[in-house]
Tab-separated table of C-alpha atoms in Angstrom:
chain	number	residue	atom	x	y	z
A	1	MET	CA	0.000	0.000	0.000
A	2	THR	CA	1.436	3.370	-1.003
A	3	GLY	CA	1.851	6.299	1.372
A	4	SER	CA	-0.913	8.146	-0.452
A	5	SER	CA	-3.268	5.213	-0.034
A	6	GLN	CA	-2.483	4.952	3.664
A	7	LYS	CA	-3.095	8.659	4.067
A	8	LEU	CA	-6.455	8.424	2.297
A	9	LEU	CA	-7.385	5.409	4.421
A	10	GLY	CA	-6.498	7.338	7.563
A	11	ILE	CA	-8.589	10.284	6.446
A	12	GLY	CA	-11.476	7.928	5.699
A	13	ARG	CA	-11.263	6.367	9.145
A	14	LEU	CA	-11.114	9.783	10.734
A	15	ALA	CA	-14.179	10.904	8.777
A	16	THR	CA	-16.022	7.723	9.756
A	17	THR	CA	-15.130	8.260	13.413
A	18	TRP	CA	-16.253	11.893	13.237
A	19	LEU	CA	-19.540	10.873	11.595
A	20	PHE	CA	-20.134	8.221	14.268
A	21	VAL	CA	-19.453	10.712	17.069
A	22	SER	CA	-21.736	13.271	15.424
A	23	LEU	CA	-24.578	10.774	15.052
A	24	LEU	CA	-24.081	9.656	18.650
A	25	GLY	CA	-24.210	13.278	19.737
A	26	LEU	CA	-27.411	13.820	17.788
A	27	THR	CA	-28.954	10.726	19.329
A	28	LEU	CA	-27.984	11.776	22.832
A	29	GLY	CA	-29.144	15.284	22.021
A	30	CYS	CA	-32.592	14.000	21.122
A	31	GLN	CA	-32.815	12.277	24.472
A	32	TYR	CA	-31.277	15.082	26.517
A	33	VAL	CA	-32.797	18.234	25.014
A	34	ARG	CA	-36.273	18.021	26.449
A	35	PRO	CA	-36.895	21.285	28.295
A	36	THR	CA	-39.652	21.564	30.879
A	37	MET	CA	-40.777	25.149	30.510
A	38	ASN	CA	-43.190	25.463	33.442
A	39	ALA	CA	-42.786	24.266	37.026
A	40	PRO	CA	-45.466	22.481	39.096
A	41	LEU	CA	-47.352	24.343	41.822
A	42	ASP	CA	-46.820	22.738	45.227
A	43	GLN	CA	-50.102	23.891	46.766
A	44	PHE	CA	-52.940	25.925	45.328
A	45	ASP	CA	-53.446	29.308	47.004
A	46	PRO	CA	-56.040	31.703	45.533
A	47	ASP	CA	-54.013	34.670	46.823
A	48	TYR	CA	-50.663	33.599	45.383
A	49	GLY	CA	-48.828	34.711	42.290
A	50	TYR	CA	-49.215	37.052	39.362
A	51	ARG	CA	-52.832	38.165	39.563
A	52	SER	CA	-54.468	41.593	39.614
A	53	THR	CA	-55.418	41.476	43.303
A	54	ASN	CA	-51.701	41.363	44.152
A	55	LEU	CA	-51.015	44.615	42.273
A	56	PRO	CA	-52.799	47.217	44.414
A	57	PRO	CA	-53.708	50.773	43.411
A	58	SER	CA	-51.582	53.664	44.622
A	59	LYS	CA	-51.989	57.395	45.032
A	60	THR	CA	-49.063	58.305	42.797
A	61	GLY	CA	-49.433	55.389	40.396
A	62	SER	CA	-52.550	53.774	38.968
A	63	THR	CA	-55.729	54.228	40.968
A	64	ASP	CA	-59.024	52.416	40.561
A	65	GLY	CA	-60.896	55.663	39.949
A	66	LEU	CA	-59.409	56.151	36.461
A	67	PHE	CA	-59.115	52.600	35.173
A	68	ILE	CA	-57.410	52.195	31.779
A	69	VAL	CA	-57.516	48.815	30.039
A	70	SER	CA	-55.380	48.684	26.916
A	71	SER	CA	-54.705	46.115	24.220
A	72	PHE	CA	-51.481	45.872	22.200
A	73	SER	CA	-51.991	43.935	18.974
A	74	GLY	CA	-49.806	41.525	17.085
A	75	ASP	CA	-48.021	42.043	13.728
A	76	GLY	CA	-44.330	41.989	14.482
A	77	ALA	CA	-42.064	44.922	15.230
A	78	ARG	CA	-44.653	47.208	13.616
A	79	ALA	CA	-46.936	46.445	16.562
A	80	SER	CA	-44.083	46.819	19.059
A	81	ALA	CA	-43.303	50.284	17.712
A	82	LEU	CA	-46.901	51.502	17.544
A	83	SER	CA	-47.646	50.402	21.111
A	84	TYR	CA	-44.417	51.999	22.323
A	85	GLY	CA	-45.391	55.230	20.572
A	86	VAL	CA	-48.771	55.195	22.351
A	87	LEU	CA	-47.102	54.620	25.724
A	88	ARG	CA	-44.752	57.517	25.031
A	89	GLU	CA	-47.645	59.836	24.164
A	90	LEU	CA	-49.521	58.800	27.318
A	91	ALA	CA	-46.383	59.610	29.315
A	92	ARG	CA	-46.254	63.074	27.751
A	93	THR	CA	-49.883	63.800	28.670
A	94	GLN	CA	-50.101	65.573	32.026
A	95	ILE	CA	-53.315	65.276	34.058
A	96	ARG	CA	-54.557	66.054	37.542
A	97	TRP	CA	-56.509	63.219	39.085
A	98	GLU	CA	-57.936	63.001	42.594
A	99	GLY	CA	-55.811	65.962	43.669
A	100	VAL	CA	-52.525	64.572	42.327
A	101	ASP	CA	-50.551	65.805	39.316
A	102	LYS	CA	-49.457	62.865	37.210
A	103	ARG	CA	-49.266	61.511	33.669
A	104	LEU	CA	-52.009	59.630	31.902
A	105	VAL	CA	-49.729	56.592	31.539
A	106	ASP	CA	-49.616	56.346	35.348
A	107	GLU	CA	-53.270	55.285	35.280
A	108	LEU	CA	-52.671	52.355	32.920
A	109	ASN	CA	-54.013	49.383	34.902
A	110	ILE	CA	-54.211	46.425	32.515
A	111	ILE	CA	-52.594	45.589	29.165
A	112	ASN	CA	-53.802	42.675	27.049
A	113	ALA	CA	-50.869	41.985	24.744
A	114	LEU	CA	-49.809	39.447	22.155
A	115	SER	CA	-47.107	38.745	19.622
A	116	GLY	CA	-45.289	41.988	18.683
A	117	GLY	CA	-47.231	43.987	21.264
A	118	SER	CA	-46.192	41.622	24.062
A	119	PHE	CA	-42.533	42.726	23.921
A	120	THR	CA	-43.483	46.348	24.596
A	121	ALA	CA	-46.030	45.481	27.286
A	122	ALA	CA	-43.770	43.066	29.167
A	123	TYR	CA	-40.817	45.453	29.043
A	124	TYR	CA	-42.924	48.304	30.421
A	125	ALA	CA	-44.379	46.128	33.194
A	126	LEU	CA	-40.874	45.013	34.157
A	127	TYR	CA	-38.884	48.235	33.853
A	128	GLY	CA	-41.450	51.050	34.015
A	129	ASP	CA	-40.199	54.429	32.781
A	130	GLN	CA	-36.860	52.929	31.773
A	131	ILE	CA	-38.634	51.910	28.577
A	132	PHE	CA	-38.539	55.537	27.411
A	133	HIS	CA	-34.742	55.602	27.706
A	134	ASP	CA	-33.547	52.294	26.268
A	135	PHE	CA	-36.305	50.305	24.522
A	136	GLU	CA	-35.575	51.842	21.152
A	137	TYR	CA	-31.961	50.704	21.023
A	138	ARG	CA	-32.503	47.460	22.977
A	139	PHE	CA	-35.377	46.277	20.807
A	140	LEU	CA	-36.922	48.535	18.183
A	141	ARG	CA	-33.709	49.481	16.373
A	142	LYS	CA	-32.256	45.963	16.430
A	143	ASP	CA	-32.569	43.379	13.672
A	144	TRP	CA	-33.966	40.495	15.704
A	145	GLU	CA	-34.542	38.359	12.628
A	146	SER	CA	-30.838	38.365	11.772
A	147	GLU	CA	-29.975	37.638	15.407
A	148	LEU	CA	-32.337	34.668	15.460
A	149	ARG	CA	-31.138	33.292	12.117
A	150	ALA	CA	-27.543	33.490	13.306
A	151	ARG	CA	-28.369	31.476	16.411
A	152	ILE	CA	-30.208	28.846	14.422
A	153	PHE	CA	-27.973	28.434	11.369
A	154	ARG	CA	-24.510	29.330	12.658
A	155	SER	CA	-24.489	27.531	15.997
A	156	PRO	CA	-23.475	23.834	15.902
A	157	SER	CA	-24.737	23.379	19.465
A	158	ASN	CA	-28.169	24.575	18.380
A	159	TRP	CA	-28.070	22.233	15.377
A	160	LEU	CA	-27.801	19.349	17.838
A	161	ARG	CA	-30.545	20.697	20.097
A	162	LEU	CA	-32.900	21.423	17.208
A	163	TRP	CA	-32.632	17.789	16.148
A	164	SER	CA	-34.621	16.923	19.256
A	165	PRO	CA	-38.412	16.631	18.766
A	166	TYR	CA	-38.843	18.494	22.056
A	167	PHE	CA	-36.822	21.592	21.213
A	168	GLY	CA	-37.661	24.103	18.495
A	169	ARG	CA	-36.884	27.481	16.991
A	170	ALA	CA	-39.168	29.267	19.469
A	171	HIS	CA	-37.008	27.946	22.321
A	172	VAL	CA	-33.955	29.525	20.693
A	173	PHE	CA	-35.907	32.776	20.353
A	174	SER	CA	-36.889	32.593	24.021
A	175	GLU	CA	-33.242	32.245	25.040
A	176	LEU	CA	-32.297	35.219	22.851
A	177	LEU	CA	-35.023	37.371	24.417
A	178	ASP	CA	-33.996	36.268	27.896
A	179	GLU	CA	-30.374	37.298	27.376
A	180	ALA	CA	-30.798	40.433	25.263
A	181	LEU	CA	-34.054	41.985	26.520
A	182	PHE	CA	-35.555	40.588	29.728
A	183	ASP	CA	-32.313	39.871	31.615
A	184	GLY	CA	-33.458	36.553	33.084
A	185	HIS	CA	-36.485	38.016	34.880
A	186	THR	CA	-39.519	35.897	35.735
A	187	PHE	CA	-43.177	36.576	36.499
A	188	GLY	CA	-42.216	36.323	40.162
A	189	ASP	CA	-40.206	39.509	39.674
A	190	LEU	CA	-43.326	41.251	38.371
A	191	VAL	CA	-45.236	40.179	41.488
A	192	ALA	CA	-42.451	41.414	43.763
A	193	GLN	CA	-42.661	44.909	42.268
A	194	ARG	CA	-46.320	45.198	43.339
A	195	ARG	CA	-47.061	47.864	40.765
A	196	ARG	CA	-49.377	48.148	37.810
A	197	PRO	CA	-50.002	47.688	34.952
A	198	MET	CA	-50.982	44.044	35.039
A	199	VAL	CA	-49.976	42.514	31.710
A	200	PHE	CA	-51.961	39.627	30.272
A	201	ILE	CA	-49.715	38.090	27.591
A	202	HIS	CA	-51.773	35.974	25.191
A	203	ALA	CA	-50.782	32.905	23.219
A	204	SER	CA	-53.036	30.488	21.317
A	205	ASP	CA	-53.732	26.903	22.366
A	206	MET	CA	-52.824	24.816	19.314
A	207	ALA	CA	-55.493	22.198	20.060
A	208	SER	CA	-58.426	24.632	19.994
A	209	LEU	CA	-56.992	28.049	19.026
A	210	ALA	CA	-58.373	29.236	22.363
A	211	ARG	CA	-56.686	32.181	24.060
A	212	PHE	CA	-54.103	31.137	26.663
A	213	GLU	CA	-53.193	33.839	29.178
A	214	PHE	CA	-49.984	34.042	31.177
A	215	ASN	CA	-51.410	34.825	34.612
A	216	GLN	CA	-51.596	32.717	37.744
A	217	TRP	CA	-55.359	32.263	37.406
A	218	GLN	CA	-54.816	30.429	34.103
A	219	PHE	CA	-51.837	28.494	35.490
A	220	ASP	CA	-53.877	27.390	38.528
A	221	LEU	CA	-55.862	25.216	36.128
A	222	LEU	CA	-52.604	23.448	35.208
A	223	CYS	CA	-51.388	23.307	38.832
A	224	SER	CA	-48.347	25.225	37.591
A	225	ASP	CA	-46.334	28.021	39.203
A	226	LEU	CA	-46.177	30.977	36.821
A	227	SER	CA	-43.858	32.882	39.164
A	228	GLN	CA	-40.964	30.632	38.144
A	229	LEU	CA	-41.529	31.077	34.409
A	230	PRO	CA	-39.183	33.459	32.529
A	231	ILE	CA	-40.994	36.360	30.885
A	232	SER	CA	-39.112	35.506	27.713
A	233	VAL	CA	-40.944	32.170	27.446
A	234	ALA	CA	-44.325	33.903	27.512
A	235	THR	CA	-43.374	36.483	24.869
A	236	ALA	CA	-41.752	33.871	22.621
A	237	SER	CA	-44.880	31.692	22.899
A	238	SER	CA	-47.075	34.675	22.074
A	239	ALA	CA	-44.997	35.379	18.947
A	240	ALA	CA	-44.627	31.782	17.734
A	241	LEU	CA	-46.076	32.308	14.262
A	242	PRO	CA	-46.694	28.979	12.470
A	243	LEU	CA	-44.050	27.942	9.894
A	244	ILE	CA	-41.669	30.632	11.186
A	245	LEU	CA	-41.338	29.517	14.819
A	246	SER	CA	-42.184	26.232	16.472
A	247	PRO	CA	-44.787	25.917	19.250
A	248	ILE	CA	-43.736	26.059	22.898
A	249	SER	CA	-45.256	23.422	25.175
A	250	MET	CA	-46.482	23.684	28.751
A	251	THR	CA	-46.785	20.612	30.990
A	252	ASN	CA	-50.216	20.046	32.541
A	253	TYR	CA	-49.937	19.082	36.237
A	254	ALA	CA	-53.705	19.400	36.876
A	255	GLY	CA	-54.945	17.497	39.926
A	256	GLN	CA	-51.632	17.619	41.808
A	257	CYS	CA	-51.953	20.843	43.838
A	258	GLY	CA	-55.400	20.723	45.466
A	259	TYR	CA	-56.899	23.245	43.078
A	260	ILE	CA	-60.600	23.870	43.680
A	261	PRO	CA	-62.424	25.161	40.571
A	262	PRO	CA	-64.458	28.283	41.357
A	263	PRO	CA	-68.244	28.134	40.942
A	264	VAL	CA	-68.072	30.401	37.895
A	265	LEU	CA	-66.159	27.696	36.019
A	266	GLN	CA	-68.981	25.210	36.503
A	267	GLU	CA	-71.911	27.492	35.735
A	268	ASP	CA	-73.901	27.415	32.499
A	269	LYS	CA	-73.277	30.624	30.602
A	270	ALA	CA	-76.014	32.714	29.075
A	271	THR	CA	-74.018	33.857	26.043
A	272	ALA	CA	-71.998	32.066	23.383
A	273	PHE	CA	-68.867	33.961	24.426
A	274	GLY	CA	-69.255	32.800	28.022
A	275	ARG	CA	-70.068	29.159	27.210
A	276	GLN	CA	-67.160	28.843	24.819
A	277	ARG	CA	-64.667	30.306	27.270
A	278	ALA	CA	-65.880	28.083	30.114
A	279	ASN	CA	-65.524	24.950	27.954
A	280	GLU	CA	-62.010	25.974	26.905
A	281	LEU	CA	-60.897	26.495	30.492
A	282	ARG	CA	-62.485	23.287	31.794
A	283	SER	CA	-60.516	21.239	29.256
A	284	TYR	CA	-57.299	21.940	31.177
A	285	LEU	CA	-58.612	20.124	34.248
A	286	ASP	CA	-58.174	16.724	32.552
A	287	PRO	CA	-54.419	15.992	32.334
A	288	GLU	CA	-55.008	12.568	30.767
A	289	LYS	CA	-56.650	14.104	27.725
A	290	ARG	CA	-54.458	17.202	27.794
A	291	PRO	CA	-51.032	16.288	29.239
A	292	CYS	CA	-49.308	19.033	27.222
A	293	ILE	CA	-50.511	22.433	26.082
A	294	HIS	CA	-48.844	23.494	22.824
A	295	LEU	CA	-48.812	27.261	22.313
A	296	LEU	CA	-48.641	29.318	19.119
A	297	ASP	CA	-48.865	32.996	18.183
A	298	GLY	CA	-51.541	34.828	20.161
A	299	GLY	CA	-52.849	36.461	16.994
A	300	LEU	CA	-54.429	33.194	15.884
A	301	SER	CA	-57.030	33.521	18.647
A	302	ASP	CA	-57.277	37.320	18.985
A	303	ASN	CA	-54.894	39.556	17.074
A	304	ILE	CA	-56.030	42.844	18.619
A	305	GLY	CA	-56.333	41.712	22.242
A	306	MET	CA	-59.868	42.991	22.821
A	307	ARG	CA	-61.673	39.689	22.409
A	308	ALA	CA	-60.295	38.855	25.852
A	309	VAL	CA	-62.370	41.716	27.276
A	310	LEU	CA	-65.540	40.441	25.614
A	311	GLU	CA	-65.019	36.784	26.497
A	312	ASN	CA	-63.953	37.364	30.092
A	313	THR	CA	-66.851	39.733	30.741
A	314	ALA	CA	-69.306	37.185	29.337
A	315	TYR	CA	-67.627	34.326	31.199
A	316	ILE	CA	-67.491	36.036	34.606
A	317	GLY	CA	-71.025	37.387	34.318
A	318	GLY	CA	-71.042	41.018	33.285
A	319	LEU	CA	-69.099	44.233	33.693
A	320	GLU	CA	-69.802	44.591	37.420
A	321	SER	CA	-68.697	41.031	38.243
A	322	THR	CA	-65.584	41.346	36.072
A	323	PHE	CA	-64.169	44.361	37.893
A	324	ARG	CA	-65.248	43.018	41.258
A	325	SER	CA	-63.143	39.907	40.519
A	326	LEU	CA	-60.184	42.200	39.776
A	327	GLY	CA	-60.568	43.778	43.188
A	328	ALA	CA	-61.389	47.223	41.749
A	329	LYS	CA	-63.411	49.800	43.690
A	330	GLN	CA	-65.033	53.151	42.969
A	331	ILE	CA	-64.310	53.372	39.249
A	332	ARG	CA	-65.337	56.767	37.890
A	333	LYS	CA	-63.814	56.582	34.434
A	334	LEU	CA	-63.288	53.268	32.644
A	335	VAL	CA	-61.154	53.581	29.510
A	336	TYR	CA	-60.642	50.907	26.866
A	337	LEU	CA	-57.671	51.777	24.652
A	338	MET	CA	-57.147	49.602	21.559
A	339	VAL	CA	-53.726	49.856	19.891
A	340	SER	CA	-53.659	47.863	16.669
A	341	ALA	CA	-50.951	47.647	14.015
A	342	GLU	CA	-52.987	45.165	12.001
A	343	THR	CA	-53.195	45.865	8.285
A	344	THR	CA	-55.936	45.309	5.733
A	345	PRO	CA	-55.563	42.683	2.984
A	346	ASP	CA	-53.908	43.888	-0.236
A	347	PRO	CA	-55.856	42.543	-3.277
A	348	SER	CA	-53.108	43.738	-5.643
A	349	GLN	CA	-51.013	40.725	-4.605
A	350	TYR	CA	-53.476	38.473	-6.420
A	351	MET	CA	-53.900	40.332	-9.719
A	352	LEU	CA	-51.636	38.138	-11.850
A	353	ASN	CA	-53.177	35.158	-13.621
A	354	GLU	CA	-50.774	32.781	-11.912
A	355	ILE	CA	-51.260	30.128	-9.263
A	356	PRO	CA	-50.062	31.712	-5.985
A	357	GLY	CA	-46.944	30.123	-4.523
A	358	LEU	CA	-46.679	28.271	-1.239
A	359	MET	CA	-45.549	31.285	0.787
A	360	ARG	CA	-48.354	33.495	-0.495
A	361	VAL	CA	-50.951	30.773	0.134
A	362	SER	CA	-49.571	30.251	3.650
A	363	ARG	CA	-49.772	33.972	4.414
A	364	ALA	CA	-53.326	34.115	3.091
A	365	LEU	CA	-54.392	31.165	5.246
A	366	VAL	CA	-53.109	32.968	8.338
A	367	ASP	CA	-53.561	36.688	7.626
A	368	ILE	CA	-56.985	36.864	5.965
A	369	PRO	CA	-58.933	34.918	8.655
A	370	ILE	CA	-57.144	36.931	11.358
A	371	ASN	CA	-58.057	40.231	9.679
A	372	ARG	CA	-61.724	39.277	9.291
A	373	TYR	CA	-61.852	38.008	12.878
A	374	SER	CA	-60.284	41.213	14.192
A	375	THR	CA	-62.711	43.444	12.296
A	376	ASP	CA	-65.637	41.609	13.890
A	377	THR	CA	-64.034	41.822	17.346
A	378	ALA	CA	-63.484	45.575	17.079
A	379	GLU	CA	-67.107	46.140	16.085
A	380	PHE	CA	-68.398	43.862	18.864
A	381	MET	CA	-66.236	45.794	21.313
A	382	ARG	CA	-67.654	49.115	20.174
A	383	GLN	CA	-71.204	47.806	20.559
A	384	ALA	CA	-70.413	46.321	23.978
A	385	VAL	CA	-69.032	49.618	25.283
A	386	ALA	CA	-72.182	51.424	24.147
A	387	GLN	CA	-74.309	48.800	25.925
A	388	TRP	CA	-72.240	48.959	29.131
A	389	ARG	CA	-72.500	52.752	29.142
A	390	ARG	CA	-76.311	52.495	28.932
A	391	GLU	CA	-76.362	49.942	31.742
A	392	LEU	CA	-74.364	52.253	34.010
A	393	ARG	CA	-76.713	55.148	33.344
A	394	GLN	CA	-79.807	53.019	33.993
A	395	ARG	CA	-78.693	51.610	37.371
A	396	PRO	CA	-81.135	52.189	40.222
A	397	PRO	CA	-79.786	54.814	42.643
A	398	GLY	CA	-78.221	53.424	45.775
A	399	ASP	CA	-77.175	50.084	44.274
A	400	GLU	CA	-73.880	48.771	45.655
A	401	SER	CA	-71.387	48.835	42.813
A	402	VAL	CA	-67.697	48.984	41.939
A	403	PHE	CA	-68.668	51.987	39.767
A	404	THR	CA	-69.544	55.408	41.122
A	405	ALA	CA	-72.903	57.015	40.369
A	406	ASP	CA	-71.345	59.321	37.740
A	407	ALA	CA	-69.153	56.651	36.095
A	408	ASP	CA	-68.514	56.810	32.359
A	409	ILE	CA	-66.829	54.554	29.776
A	410	TYR	CA	-64.552	55.553	26.890
A	411	PHE	CA	-63.404	53.534	23.868
A	412	ILE	CA	-60.256	54.878	22.179
A	413	ASN	CA	-59.132	53.358	18.889
A	414	ALA	CA	-55.442	53.950	18.106
A	415	SER	CA	-55.249	51.646	15.081
A	416	LEU	CA	-53.545	51.977	11.717
A	417	THR	CA	-56.953	51.633	10.069
A	418	GLU	CA	-57.784	55.042	11.612
A	419	VAL	CA	-54.874	56.931	9.995
A	420	ALA	CA	-56.514	59.857	8.160
A	421	ASP	CA	-54.005	60.357	5.321
A	422	PRO	CA	-54.472	57.549	2.723
A	423	GLU	CA	-50.860	57.775	1.515
A	424	GLU	CA	-49.490	57.625	5.046
A	425	GLN	CA	-51.798	54.737	5.900
A	426	ALA	CA	-50.611	52.805	2.850
A	427	ARG	CA	-46.971	53.495	3.774
A	428	LEU	CA	-47.509	52.210	7.314
A	429	MET	CA	-49.460	49.156	6.247
A	430	ASN	CA	-46.781	48.190	3.745
A	431	ILE	CA	-44.218	47.815	6.527
A	432	PRO	CA	-43.580	44.048	6.610
A	433	THR	CA	-44.758	41.938	9.527
A	434	ASN	CA	-41.339	40.909	10.788
A	435	LEU	CA	-38.945	41.670	13.641
A	436	ALA	CA	-36.796	44.270	11.895
A	437	LEU	CA	-37.591	47.927	11.197
A	438	THR	CA	-35.640	50.587	9.367
A	439	ASP	CA	-35.092	53.871	11.189
A	440	GLU	CA	-37.471	55.570	8.755
A	441	GLU	CA	-40.213	53.000	9.346
A	442	LEU	CA	-39.836	53.349	13.101
A	443	ASP	CA	-40.038	57.135	12.965
A	444	HIS	CA	-43.216	56.970	10.859
A	445	LEU	CA	-44.839	54.550	13.317
A	446	LEU	CA	-43.966	56.650	16.370
A	447	LEU	CA	-45.387	59.763	14.738
A	448	ALA	CA	-48.522	57.844	13.714
A	449	ALA	CA	-49.068	56.708	17.318
A	450	THR	CA	-49.028	60.314	18.522
A	451	LYS	CA	-51.444	61.465	15.827
A	452	LEU	CA	-53.825	58.536	16.323
A	453	LEU	CA	-54.237	59.305	20.005
A	454	ARG	CA	-54.513	63.060	19.666
A	455	ASN	CA	-57.037	62.848	16.805
A	456	ASP	CA	-59.309	60.259	18.423
A	457	GLN	CA	-62.603	61.858	19.496
A	458	GLU	CA	-63.004	59.658	22.564
A	459	TYR	CA	-59.471	60.505	23.658
A	460	GLN	CA	-60.271	64.188	23.306
A	461	ARG	CA	-63.483	63.692	25.301
A	462	LEU	CA	-61.537	61.927	28.059
A	463	LEU	CA	-59.017	64.776	28.324
A	464	ARG	CA	-61.814	67.357	28.431
A	465	ASP	CA	-63.611	65.476	31.184
A	466	LEU	CA	-60.402	65.068	33.196
A	467	ALA	CA	-59.687	68.788	32.862
A	468	ALA	CA	-63.233	69.629	33.961
A	469	ASP	CA	-62.897	67.370	37.004
A	470	ALA	CA	-59.611	69.018	37.968
A	471	ALA	CA	-61.074	72.513	37.501
A	472	THR	CA	-63.968	71.822	39.857
A	473	ASN	CA	-61.596	70.353	42.498
A	474	LEU	CA	-63.704	67.262	43.063
A	475	PRO	CA	-62.563	65.506	46.252
A	476	ALA	CA	-61.240	61.979	46.111
A	477	LEU	CA	-64.108	59.499	46.403
A	478	LYS	CA	-63.801	56.848	49.070
């Protein structure tokens, strides 16, 4: 055998050995990489964890008297930027409420958030006013898509982990968010701060496309401890768009913590919204049928975040019961603020006499049903607010209520569909639904957020009423 032949044989053996070691590593990786995202709850306690009753009102922060419930929609970094722009405008708006000078953002009590909007909401809940100093460079002006691709395609260790059937691209995204944005913080850290707003991050249950909320009330059904869950896992689950990111799975420990379902979960509901929500929640109580809960993008169940308001109100039994369950008292002004970066379908994409490709068909299957669903939800919400306002005005005097006798409700729509200039609206809606914005796109979105709020008639009515209250020096109601 010649020296060249021996050298080739040696190289061949080395390659064979390397291939064997690689395959062994992949096999072991499949067995080893099986992350358990959520921890079990040792003992059920109705007063424990991340729930609204553990985030009390304060004189300088959010009170119950002016109760703002907002929703931050999905649709990528476009939604993150628009919701951030709205927060910034609220922070610039000075008010006087119950004898205290403050900003309107200080009265933000609840945020329903999903997908792109969840990054803004979670960051604000965690860091408060710091968001106005560093969120732009930490998130909005970063190319998260390139960061994620680099972790997936350029990391041999992730190649091994992604071979596992229990580990997916959304887990890589969660790790990236944990390191680069949320700094390892958990929902337990949000509880420890004891300050509002309460953020309800929404994902979608893959089995039913039902809304799955990251709060301890939802996790009680699973006998799971939300306080130990990283915030990054919730936001990555909420943004796990099918085909782009994999689902993230939660383990169902139901029946292991002594959880006692409340009577409201067992009651027959009078409306379709209420019955559907009750059935969805009851399904989690059977761990044999539902041992794992696989979560996808929150936009699949409610892309604007306001369906949660409708469903929860119907499920709990009306507006009065809903806010009583939140522990609220003496609400004088209830404000629903909808922030939506959702776009309208573009028929021009289907003008050519060609069979649409796979990517275009996939987008249509996801985007068009979501858009139609969201339009219906927004209209239902508008009708519901009008009905609730009538109910408040028709209450018999002297009735015990979480609302004061002069209570009013406002519905503010800060959505791209409300942009007045057709050219500007088209420019904003043509910003792709991804996790990367140009500086020009970001600047346009921030300016649009300011204009949308200032031009909204209900927002103007709210500011007028707040100014009138301050001018008459109404005492704080107790």
